[in-house]
XYZ file of C-alpha atoms in Angstrom:
705
model
C 0.216 0.206 -0.316
C 1.560 3.551 -1.178
C 1.709 5.837 2.169
C 0.048 9.360 1.872
C 1.906 11.906 3.886
C -0.684 14.847 5.198
C 2.427 17.458 5.934
C 2.990 20.023 3.108
C 5.203 20.484 0.975
C 6.601 23.490 -1.738
C 5.078 21.091 -4.798
C 2.036 20.367 -1.642
C -0.127 23.138 -1.672
C -3.501 21.700 -1.083
C -1.654 19.737 2.661
C -4.648 16.766 2.677
C -6.563 16.641 5.891
C -5.546 13.489 8.168
C -9.579 12.807 8.217
C -9.343 12.625 4.357
C -6.857 9.921 4.735
C -8.585 7.664 7.570
C -11.607 8.353 7.948
C -11.998 5.291 10.379
C -12.087 6.847 13.591
C -15.117 6.047 15.139
C -17.802 9.009 15.913
C -16.597 10.327 13.159
C -17.738 11.743 9.696
C -14.121 12.170 6.715
C -13.448 16.294 6.034
C -15.118 16.604 3.286
C -13.795 20.483 2.819
C -11.779 18.906 0.077
C -13.988 17.845 -2.527
C -14.664 22.242 -2.626
C -11.235 22.790 -4.793
C -12.877 20.664 -7.276
C -15.955 22.046 -7.369
C -17.273 19.846 -5.589
C -20.906 19.163 -3.060
C -20.678 16.388 -0.198
C -23.574 12.999 -2.427
C -23.714 12.383 2.044
C -24.187 8.800 2.941
C -27.027 8.428 1.081
C -27.016 10.170 -1.957
C -29.543 11.372 -2.907
C -29.683 13.211 -6.574
C -31.589 15.286 -9.330
C -34.018 16.818 -7.223
C -36.188 18.386 -8.735
C -38.693 21.330 -9.344
C -35.409 22.957 -9.027
C -35.518 26.455 -10.615
C -31.754 27.595 -11.327
C -30.198 24.957 -8.660
C -31.881 26.588 -6.717
C -30.807 29.885 -6.932
C -34.343 30.880 -7.474
C -37.268 29.895 -5.256
C -40.335 26.796 -6.812
C -43.524 29.013 -7.015
C -47.154 26.809 -6.009
C -50.369 28.962 -4.389
C -51.612 27.443 -1.300
C -53.641 23.876 -2.141
C -52.096 23.086 -5.018
C -51.019 19.577 -5.251
C -47.022 18.937 -7.489
C -44.708 16.465 -6.641
C -41.174 16.134 -5.979
C -38.963 13.644 -7.252
C -35.689 12.684 -7.020
C -32.835 9.550 -7.239
C -31.882 7.950 -4.251
C -29.686 4.906 -3.511
C -27.005 3.024 -1.837
C -24.124 1.081 -2.015
C -25.090 -2.553 -1.282
C -28.042 -4.558 -0.879
C -29.442 -3.168 2.399
C -32.823 -1.166 2.307
C -32.578 2.363 1.499
C -35.784 5.009 1.384
C -36.478 8.935 1.427
C -38.403 11.766 2.757
C -39.750 14.457 1.850
C -38.674 17.241 3.867
C -41.328 20.946 4.518
C -40.275 23.922 6.489
C -42.745 25.830 6.058
C -42.459 29.997 7.677
C -43.035 29.355 10.932
C -39.394 27.090 10.280
C -41.566 24.179 11.340
C -40.923 21.126 9.221
C -43.116 18.592 8.024
C -42.145 15.315 6.512
C -44.040 13.396 3.725
C -42.821 9.961 2.486
C -41.794 8.593 -0.502
C -42.299 5.882 -3.068
C -40.153 4.414 -5.042
C -41.454 4.355 -8.936
C -39.398 2.173 -10.093
C -37.208 -0.657 -7.727
C -33.937 -1.157 -8.160
C -33.560 2.396 -10.754
C -34.062 4.619 -6.970
C -36.538 7.648 -8.697
C -38.390 8.109 -5.535
C -41.508 10.158 -6.013
C -44.605 12.320 -3.605
C -47.370 14.983 -3.984
C -46.423 18.490 -1.550
C -48.759 21.430 -0.610
C -48.895 23.854 1.229
C -51.814 25.219 3.443
C -50.877 28.905 3.847
C -48.570 31.424 2.004
C -44.875 32.394 2.753
C -41.082 31.368 2.170
C -40.808 27.383 2.646
C -38.425 25.017 1.222
C -38.300 21.874 1.450
C -35.479 18.733 1.093
C -35.021 15.691 0.077
C -33.774 13.173 2.696
C -32.005 10.161 2.090
C -31.703 7.202 4.605
C -30.443 3.372 5.646
C -33.904 1.985 7.003
C -32.806 -1.419 9.262
C -36.253 -2.225 10.241
C -35.973 -3.006 5.498
C -33.551 -4.423 5.559
C -34.430 -6.562 8.345
C -37.836 -7.125 7.305
C -36.453 -8.510 3.506
C -33.948 -10.563 5.239
C -35.644 -12.292 7.566
C -38.580 -12.847 5.440
C -36.425 -15.282 2.990
C -34.539 -16.485 5.730
C -37.033 -17.640 8.885
C -39.084 -19.146 5.829
C -36.427 -21.367 4.570
C -34.666 -22.442 7.821
C -31.505 -20.359 7.335
C -30.444 -18.408 10.947
C -33.571 -18.469 12.406
C -33.246 -17.102 16.070
C -30.521 -15.089 14.895
C -32.811 -12.942 12.665
C -36.068 -13.265 15.183
C -33.459 -11.493 17.747
C -32.388 -8.633 14.861
C -36.050 -7.921 14.174
C -36.974 -7.774 17.917
C -33.811 -5.198 18.755
C -34.721 -3.756 15.721
C -38.449 -2.688 17.111
C -36.260 -1.662 20.273
C -34.124 1.101 18.416
C -37.402 1.584 16.704
C -38.881 1.862 20.800
C -35.810 4.133 22.342
C -35.165 6.828 19.236
C -38.339 8.132 18.301
C -40.171 9.503 20.155
C -43.836 8.485 18.894
C -47.245 7.693 20.404
C -48.489 5.948 23.175
C -50.672 3.521 21.110
C -47.930 3.134 18.731
C -45.468 2.211 20.897
C -47.646 -1.053 22.320
C -47.983 -2.135 19.316
C -44.134 -2.333 19.032
C -44.077 -3.630 22.532
C -46.022 -6.566 21.867
C -44.156 -7.371 18.156
C -41.280 -7.395 20.637
C -42.173 -9.655 23.252
C -44.182 -12.108 20.282
C -40.488 -12.246 18.406
C -39.000 -13.712 21.368
C -41.166 -16.466 22.797
C -40.070 -19.829 22.412
C -43.683 -20.831 23.005
C -45.045 -19.665 19.088
C -43.422 -21.070 15.959
C -40.956 -19.330 13.795
C -43.276 -18.548 11.231
C -46.288 -17.195 13.682
C -42.957 -14.675 15.660
C -42.138 -13.418 12.179
C -45.181 -12.664 11.414
C -45.444 -10.839 14.601
C -42.810 -8.514 13.050
C -43.978 -7.741 10.075
C -47.832 -7.958 10.062
C -49.583 -4.685 8.946
C -49.644 -2.834 11.800
C -45.804 -2.858 12.571
C -46.023 -2.023 8.887
C -48.018 0.855 9.873
C -46.135 2.627 13.059
C -42.769 2.255 11.460
C -44.102 3.349 8.328
C -44.730 6.890 10.007
C -42.369 7.124 12.173
C -39.183 4.758 10.090
C -36.592 4.616 11.989
C -33.492 5.848 10.028
C -29.974 5.877 9.920
C -27.131 7.927 8.114
C -30.198 10.586 7.156
C -28.145 12.489 4.459
C -30.600 15.333 3.035
C -30.071 17.369 -0.087
C -29.983 21.121 0.080
C -32.384 23.020 1.242
C -34.289 25.001 -2.153
C -36.495 27.303 -1.550
C -40.324 27.638 -2.718
C -42.481 30.683 -2.525
C -45.932 30.297 -1.155
C -48.727 32.432 -2.603
C -51.641 33.271 -2.826
C -54.799 31.333 -5.140
C -55.563 34.163 -7.897
C -51.397 34.298 -8.269
C -52.609 30.860 -10.238
C -55.785 30.754 -11.647
C -58.235 34.348 -12.776
C -60.364 35.865 -14.927
C -59.590 38.973 -16.388
C -61.126 41.314 -17.936
C -59.074 44.426 -19.907
C -61.044 48.340 -19.691
C -60.645 51.120 -21.654
C -61.157 53.489 -18.737
C -61.567 56.964 -21.147
C -64.189 54.851 -23.614
C -66.613 53.303 -20.703
C -68.947 55.627 -20.207
C -67.737 57.746 -23.215
C -70.131 59.589 -25.963
C -69.881 61.263 -30.056
C -72.156 64.215 -30.687
C -73.006 63.410 -34.048
C -73.515 66.657 -34.912
C -70.318 68.246 -34.094
C -68.398 65.496 -34.278
C -67.044 65.384 -30.681
C -66.920 63.219 -28.901
C -67.464 62.888 -24.337
C -65.123 61.093 -22.628
C -65.195 57.914 -20.356
C -64.620 59.117 -17.021
C -63.702 56.716 -12.953
C -67.386 57.506 -12.712
C -68.775 56.261 -15.210
C -66.733 53.294 -15.876
C -67.642 52.331 -12.058
C -71.475 51.117 -13.366
C -69.865 49.476 -15.662
C -68.402 47.061 -12.536
C -71.106 44.502 -11.680
C -71.742 43.588 -15.221
C -67.830 42.298 -15.797
C -68.350 41.060 -12.125
C -72.010 39.498 -13.240
C -69.945 37.758 -16.300
C -68.080 35.548 -13.209
C -64.636 37.803 -14.093
C -62.311 38.001 -10.908
C -59.958 41.370 -11.545
C -60.559 44.548 -14.071
C -57.043 45.177 -15.438
C -57.055 49.776 -16.717
C -55.316 50.292 -18.936
C -52.713 53.772 -17.708
C -54.489 56.061 -16.416
C -52.282 58.676 -16.176
C -51.517 62.565 -18.649
C -51.140 62.157 -21.810
C -48.221 63.435 -23.834
C -49.263 66.360 -26.506
C -46.097 66.177 -28.329
C -45.525 63.920 -31.657
C -49.310 62.512 -29.858
C -50.453 59.666 -31.815
C -54.142 59.987 -34.102
C -56.712 57.152 -34.851
C -55.478 54.380 -35.540
C -51.388 54.988 -35.379
C -51.345 58.324 -37.584
C -48.359 60.588 -36.895
C -50.612 64.276 -37.535
C -53.297 64.057 -34.521
C -56.509 66.386 -34.682
C -56.882 69.183 -32.397
C -58.821 66.630 -29.923
C -57.379 62.988 -30.430
C -56.386 61.830 -26.836
C -53.157 60.102 -27.871
C -51.604 57.690 -26.219
C -52.629 56.450 -23.365
C -49.402 54.823 -23.249
C -47.076 57.885 -24.175
C -47.362 58.901 -20.897
C -47.370 62.314 -19.007
C -47.368 65.914 -19.413
C -47.245 69.424 -17.955
C -50.815 67.284 -15.217
C -47.183 64.339 -13.832
C -46.790 61.714 -14.590
C -47.148 58.061 -13.816
C -47.881 58.876 -10.234
C -50.325 61.148 -11.342
C -54.556 61.047 -12.793
C -55.230 62.419 -16.324
C -57.935 65.220 -15.022
C -60.247 64.133 -17.369
C -61.131 60.865 -16.226
C -61.164 62.056 -12.403
C -59.715 63.384 -9.114
C -58.184 60.738 -6.504
C -61.309 60.026 -4.699
C -62.894 59.363 -8.046
C -60.246 56.200 -8.484
C -60.598 55.453 -5.698
C -64.264 54.615 -5.300
C -64.025 53.123 -8.230
C -62.534 50.997 -7.122
C -64.347 50.453 -3.918
C -67.847 49.497 -6.030
C -64.962 46.902 -7.886
C -64.098 45.146 -4.042
C -68.162 45.556 -3.260
C -68.352 43.510 -6.864
C -66.149 41.432 -5.558
C -63.430 42.501 -8.601
C -60.326 42.944 -7.481
C -57.984 46.037 -10.179
C -55.234 45.768 -11.220
C -53.559 48.313 -13.742
C -51.303 48.452 -16.615
C -47.512 50.177 -16.029
C -45.495 50.869 -18.662
C -42.253 51.525 -17.878
C -41.940 54.928 -20.973
C -42.696 58.861 -21.137
C -43.906 61.055 -23.267
C -41.725 63.813 -24.496
C -43.630 65.362 -21.599
C -43.368 64.042 -18.955
C -41.921 65.733 -15.699
C -39.121 63.445 -15.777
C -37.729 64.461 -19.237
C -37.095 67.573 -17.793
C -36.355 66.673 -14.692
C -34.485 63.457 -14.902
C -32.802 62.968 -17.774
C -30.865 61.408 -16.737
C -33.393 58.020 -17.688
C -32.841 58.223 -21.029
C -30.583 57.852 -23.539
C -29.395 61.102 -25.425
C -28.215 60.692 -29.277
C -25.722 62.501 -30.612
C -27.063 65.953 -31.571
C -28.732 65.884 -28.082
C -32.021 64.920 -28.713
C -33.786 61.964 -26.313
C -34.065 59.129 -28.297
C -37.674 58.071 -29.094
C -38.664 53.879 -28.760
C -38.374 52.007 -32.316
C -39.180 48.159 -32.976
C -38.061 48.224 -36.357
C -39.622 49.452 -39.222
C -42.163 50.700 -36.300
C -41.748 53.634 -34.616
C -43.095 55.229 -32.052
C -42.014 58.888 -32.029
C -45.452 59.833 -28.895
C -42.508 57.469 -26.481
C -39.224 58.137 -23.931
C -38.123 54.659 -23.318
C -36.196 54.741 -20.046
C -33.111 54.272 -19.758
C -32.388 51.862 -16.595
C -28.105 52.785 -16.923
C -27.210 55.877 -16.429
C -28.628 57.335 -13.535
C -30.108 53.234 -11.668
C -30.070 53.455 -8.028
C -32.745 56.800 -9.137
C -35.109 55.505 -11.040
C -35.337 51.731 -9.295
C -36.374 54.760 -6.232
C -38.908 57.091 -8.044
C -40.162 53.375 -9.865
C -40.550 52.518 -6.155
C -42.410 55.417 -4.913
C -44.467 55.178 -7.960
C -45.984 51.874 -7.239
C -46.781 52.194 -3.972
C -48.910 55.002 -4.438
C -51.402 52.866 -6.117
C -50.676 50.058 -3.786
C -52.391 52.826 -1.808
C -55.121 53.773 -3.733
C -55.657 49.725 -4.188
C -55.201 47.970 -6.862
C -53.170 44.388 -5.735
C -52.272 43.086 -9.124
C -49.977 44.725 -12.126
C -49.996 43.905 -15.989
C -46.755 45.345 -17.332
C -46.459 46.815 -20.311
C -43.304 44.936 -22.364
C -40.925 44.173 -19.117
C -39.038 42.559 -21.503
C -36.978 45.888 -22.624
C -35.975 46.533 -18.766
C -33.303 44.559 -17.360
C -34.277 41.900 -15.906
C -32.414 42.437 -12.698
C -35.158 45.598 -11.931
C -37.716 43.287 -11.797
C -35.930 40.966 -9.731
C -35.100 44.032 -7.110
C -38.709 45.668 -7.594
C -40.907 42.848 -7.359
C -38.816 41.219 -4.475
C -38.989 45.347 -2.483
C -42.672 44.747 -3.088
C -43.151 41.286 -1.507
C -41.534 42.504 1.204
C -44.121 44.887 2.701
C -47.093 43.855 -0.255
C -46.910 39.834 -1.296
C -50.486 39.877 -2.046
C -49.592 42.288 -4.724
C -49.348 39.513 -8.543
C -47.207 40.657 -11.115
C -48.631 39.848 -15.173
C -45.868 39.797 -17.488
C -46.623 40.934 -21.080
C -43.921 39.760 -22.769
C -44.354 38.249 -26.106
C -40.357 37.829 -26.875
C -38.066 34.672 -26.504
C -38.609 31.878 -24.320
C -35.439 32.673 -22.663
C -36.285 36.165 -22.329
C -40.680 35.285 -21.347
C -38.799 32.368 -18.838
C -36.230 34.534 -16.537
C -39.161 37.022 -15.801
C -41.184 34.102 -14.628
C -37.914 32.927 -12.097
C -36.453 36.123 -10.928
C -40.405 37.120 -9.931
C -44.042 37.591 -12.115
C -46.814 35.647 -11.136
C -47.954 35.147 -14.145
C -46.651 35.216 -17.620
C -48.707 36.691 -21.680
C -47.742 33.319 -23.387
C -48.207 32.589 -27.374
C -51.576 31.201 -27.036
C -52.943 33.937 -29.093
C -50.816 32.286 -32.407
C -51.222 28.494 -31.103
C -54.107 27.075 -33.471
C -53.870 23.994 -34.483
C -53.776 20.570 -32.006
C -50.987 19.653 -32.543
C -49.025 23.686 -31.632
C -51.994 23.426 -28.541
C -50.636 20.386 -27.176
C -46.933 20.707 -26.899
C -46.846 24.416 -25.944
C -49.887 23.447 -23.209
C -47.725 20.180 -22.567
C -44.807 22.474 -22.272
C -46.407 24.404 -19.464
C -48.243 22.347 -17.518
C -45.068 19.998 -17.329
C -41.331 21.378 -17.305
C -42.265 25.790 -16.407
C -45.051 24.657 -14.317
C -42.723 25.366 -10.961
C -42.395 28.844 -12.450
C -43.920 30.218 -14.826
C -47.392 30.769 -15.211
C -49.000 31.114 -17.839
C -52.267 33.129 -19.407
C -54.398 33.113 -21.859
C -55.694 35.688 -23.392
C -57.549 35.210 -27.157
C -57.531 38.738 -28.183
C -55.926 42.078 -26.660
C -55.881 45.592 -27.704
C -52.653 44.488 -29.453
C -53.655 41.693 -30.538
C -55.806 40.111 -33.132
C -54.509 37.021 -34.871
C -55.452 36.558 -38.553
C -57.643 32.921 -37.265
C -59.582 35.580 -34.705
C -60.102 37.665 -37.923
C -61.756 35.550 -40.703
C -63.747 33.367 -38.089
C -66.296 34.822 -37.190
C -68.275 33.441 -34.211
C -66.949 29.916 -33.775
C -63.109 31.768 -33.871
C -64.479 33.812 -30.765
C -65.946 31.172 -28.570
C -63.789 28.191 -29.605
C -60.791 30.551 -28.375
C -62.548 31.685 -25.526
C -64.272 28.139 -24.259
C -59.804 26.966 -24.596
C -58.450 29.861 -22.704
C -60.229 29.551 -19.774
C -60.060 25.681 -19.379
C -56.482 24.591 -20.281
C -55.338 26.996 -18.226
C -56.318 28.748 -14.804
C -55.891 32.499 -15.583
C -57.014 33.820 -18.592
C -58.527 37.457 -19.780
C -60.670 39.283 -22.546
C -60.553 42.069 -23.442
C -63.562 44.484 -23.538
C -65.773 43.855 -26.865
C -64.976 40.849 -27.440
C -68.759 39.788 -26.474
C -69.774 42.104 -29.695
C -66.639 39.547 -32.227
C -64.591 42.951 -32.606
C -62.438 41.447 -35.510
C -61.723 43.479 -37.890
C -58.329 44.396 -38.256
C -56.537 47.774 -39.704
C -54.752 46.573 -42.721
C -51.852 45.691 -43.144
C -51.479 45.046 -39.270
C -52.826 42.289 -36.342
C -54.602 43.999 -34.210
C -58.024 46.171 -34.032
C -58.824 49.463 -36.941
C -60.317 51.986 -34.913
C -58.577 50.561 -31.980
C -58.644 52.253 -28.047
C -55.197 52.766 -28.265
C -55.495 56.283 -30.124
C -59.888 56.729 -29.432
C -62.984 56.613 -27.868
C -65.346 53.918 -27.978
C -69.338 53.607 -27.040
C -70.299 50.595 -27.458
C -73.757 50.658 -25.566
C -73.562 48.534 -23.959
C -76.597 47.455 -22.600
C -78.201 48.183 -26.238
C -80.238 46.435 -28.808
C -77.750 47.263 -32.613
C -78.963 44.964 -34.792
C -76.654 42.518 -36.422
C -74.060 42.539 -33.774
C -73.401 39.718 -31.909
C -73.064 39.081 -28.037
C -71.354 36.869 -26.212
C -71.788 38.128 -23.025
C -73.945 34.747 -21.790
C -71.197 32.606 -23.133
C -68.676 34.225 -20.962
C -70.627 33.334 -18.146
C -71.038 30.637 -18.753
C -67.425 29.410 -19.125
C -66.479 31.538 -15.703
C -69.787 29.532 -13.953
C -68.292 26.660 -15.429
C -64.681 27.507 -14.059
C -65.761 28.204 -10.659
C -67.901 25.299 -10.449
C -65.405 22.900 -11.386
C -61.438 22.634 -9.165
C -59.695 20.281 -11.184
C -60.050 23.620 -13.621
C -58.060 26.064 -11.208
C -55.479 24.091 -11.633
C -52.276 23.829 -14.401
C -50.410 20.670 -13.970
C -53.520 18.763 -14.063
C -53.921 18.232 -17.523
C -54.234 14.602 -20.095
C -53.945 15.218 -23.584
C -56.955 12.268 -25.054
C -56.447 11.026 -29.201
C -59.434 12.577 -32.303
C -59.461 10.910 -36.181
C -60.281 14.163 -36.977
C -57.204 17.186 -37.069
C -59.515 19.448 -36.522
C -60.282 18.150 -32.607
C -58.241 18.536 -29.894
C -59.848 16.958 -26.850
C -57.980 16.686 -23.569
C -58.758 16.396 -19.607
C -58.595 17.608 -16.740
C -58.684 15.709 -13.372
C -58.558 16.599 -9.621
C -55.314 18.607 -9.069
C -55.311 20.530 -5.338
C -56.037 19.277 -1.863
C -58.938 20.036 0.424
C -61.364 21.364 -2.499
C -62.803 18.538 -3.857
C -60.472 18.537 -7.370
C -59.919 14.353 -6.279
C -63.537 14.358 -7.827
C -64.117 16.459 -10.269
C -63.019 15.542 -13.702
C -63.705 17.987 -16.882
C -63.436 16.459 -20.388
C -63.013 19.182 -23.423
C -63.888 18.071 -27.158
C -62.714 21.192 -29.302
C -63.191 21.823 -33.448
C -60.786 24.296 -34.283
C -61.920 24.992 -37.014
C -63.444 27.547 -37.386
C -65.310 27.633 -41.021
C -66.917 23.924 -41.440
C -68.687 21.134 -38.644
C -66.380 18.235 -37.982
C -67.986 14.149 -37.353
C -64.854 11.933 -35.477
C -64.790 9.192 -33.480
C -62.484 10.278 -29.400
C -60.378 7.305 -27.845
C -59.796 8.771 -24.746
C -57.006 7.564 -21.965
C -60.128 5.815 -19.717
C -57.762 5.395 -16.616
C -56.570 9.177 -16.821
C -60.494 10.494 -16.101
C -59.786 9.249 -12.330
C -63.287 8.350 -10.559
C -61.312 4.691 -10.998
C -62.666 4.563 -14.837
C -61.017 0.989 -16.304
C -60.643 0.628 -20.635
C -64.195 -0.749 -20.902
C -66.468 0.884 -18.010
C -68.566 3.949 -19.537
C -69.540 7.410 -18.768
C -72.453 9.798 -17.580
C -70.626 13.306 -19.836
C -72.389 15.431 -18.640
C -72.352 19.241 -21.243
C -71.419 21.649 -19.548
C -72.674 23.866 -22.380
C -75.745 23.238 -24.107
C -77.142 20.723 -20.613
C -77.509 17.820 -23.034
C -76.876 14.353 -21.724
C -75.457 11.240 -22.514
C -73.792 8.384 -21.853
C -69.728 7.911 -23.511
C -67.238 4.522 -24.035
C -63.581 5.430 -24.375
C -64.195 5.860 -27.593
C -67.652 8.072 -28.339
C -68.032 10.283 -31.592
C -68.805 13.285 -31.157
C -70.479 16.899 -33.870
C -68.780 19.826 -33.017
C -70.128 22.994 -35.069
C -69.019 26.203 -36.088
C -71.476 27.725 -34.703
C -75.095 28.293 -32.290
C -77.141 25.394 -32.601
C -74.645 23.765 -33.556
C -71.762 24.333 -30.625
C -68.136 24.020 -31.581
C -66.786 22.673 -27.971
C -68.183 20.582 -25.513
C -66.867 20.835 -22.331
C -67.919 17.614 -20.367
C -68.775 16.602 -16.483
C -66.402 13.312 -16.439
C -68.576 11.053 -13.685
C -70.189 7.494 -13.112
C -72.187 5.701 -14.876
């Protein structure tokens, strides 16, 4: 054997600790500090590897809401043949630990998992502990040897000693101690046969006691991984978007002049929004609007005298992001709007658009907040070939401390006036580290605040924004209009990114009107709202969707006569010949969502097959804790072709419908859209139309027949 010197020499700059060379001293663990020299973290006596779900190696928290179930998994194994086991340890905000046993899902390959949830909000953590299982080892070896007549007395005595250790080393209630005491006595009883003595040690009650409070040797834990638990609205909700200036706006047909809507007139719309079942009313910017380079109707570069301008060109002599447009009302009016919303059961979200018009007070008071070009002028916003001459983008690098502080102050103004959610305009054009700081700083005193990222951009940026704090994210849903596209994308959202990124599906917005929505008419609006409301837990509707507003500005994927540049009077509550009204449809969707907890969750989706490639089929079963969702299954069948009827046969994975259904079982299918009832098997035939009377969507409540 080669001798290893522990004395440093000029050629040995990193001496090897004595304990690392000869770690055999009883009661001492080897010094593993040397591993850091080679970039390694100790694996522990029982290796625990590949813990999931972990975000960026634990640098950012895994996310869930209260009662949301998700799976924790890890690879846990050991050398030799002794039994190994695993536990998830959850640490709550009061530093109290909760142990959840794990199950090996592929015996022999060491993959362990279990389902966990948090029962309250706050900063939690979780880790996986691997441990040697002396009782499991004895059960395996003792059963084989005793029944084979090998070392019978020795094995029975070893079993008794394992149970004695379980009594002495693990705290447990008196009734459980009595069970183990009785088993020890019987294991040592010469009046019983060897098989009877063995059974005393392996009977179900003994196994249950040891499973509830196991005897654990060589416990080795993974790192503690951060886990941020938030209120349910961070995952599940229905948003409704309005431009406050349009709610109550009227046109004088004689003069052609508009009277603007106000917070007071907009508040009169709130009962209807709440009546449709929405949870959040989202307001586009309500600040003063600049006059310099003001945009006119349909994004023209020259505004007419009475054109109101874009609310995204924020700031004028009347103030900036911390001020109200005087035409909308004063702070008493805004507070009254928020109070009315709360009275109707709605929370208020506000657009946070961090950009300024040339007239914004910041342009003169803080020119360092912007980028100055070579000619001394401030650079306006561009997204070539698009130009936004009425907007100056903020520069976060010239004076970061000052601009960070100003934005934080502005956000607090709106929180103090009752805003609990922020829809953030183009967050991908600002530094990620800024959002990480802002969201965390707000959460210290206001953890209830929810942030929605409007970032239609590259996947890595969308994911990064979610990782650093945005509770919800706009997605590519608007452009996913085929069965393969939706299946692939929603599967990604429900699995790969679900532990940190929560999607919000919007069929249209004030910026987006896809070709599918332009040409699909009523059927497109029916099916896309139904899918948005059922594929994921949070979705949003832009005002006017009820009227199937689907005419685009020529050459653009956005509405013509867009509210971004003018007033709009939708004449709510009035009958307009030839105009659609999908208000009842949206009310039905939100009622179904409220009544079926399976639709409140993201990670519980299963896709099924249809013979027609235009028919999307999926189900949601369970997914929550203590809310009845384990007994709730919803099956959705949708015709994605808005132009013609589709008839097809479905092929359902019956076990994935839950409720204990087998492949050959039949089930009761109650269509929540039409009220029709059928008895279906795994291959039902369906006919889905493109309009009323033959709806393009079945939303089926599945129960045992």
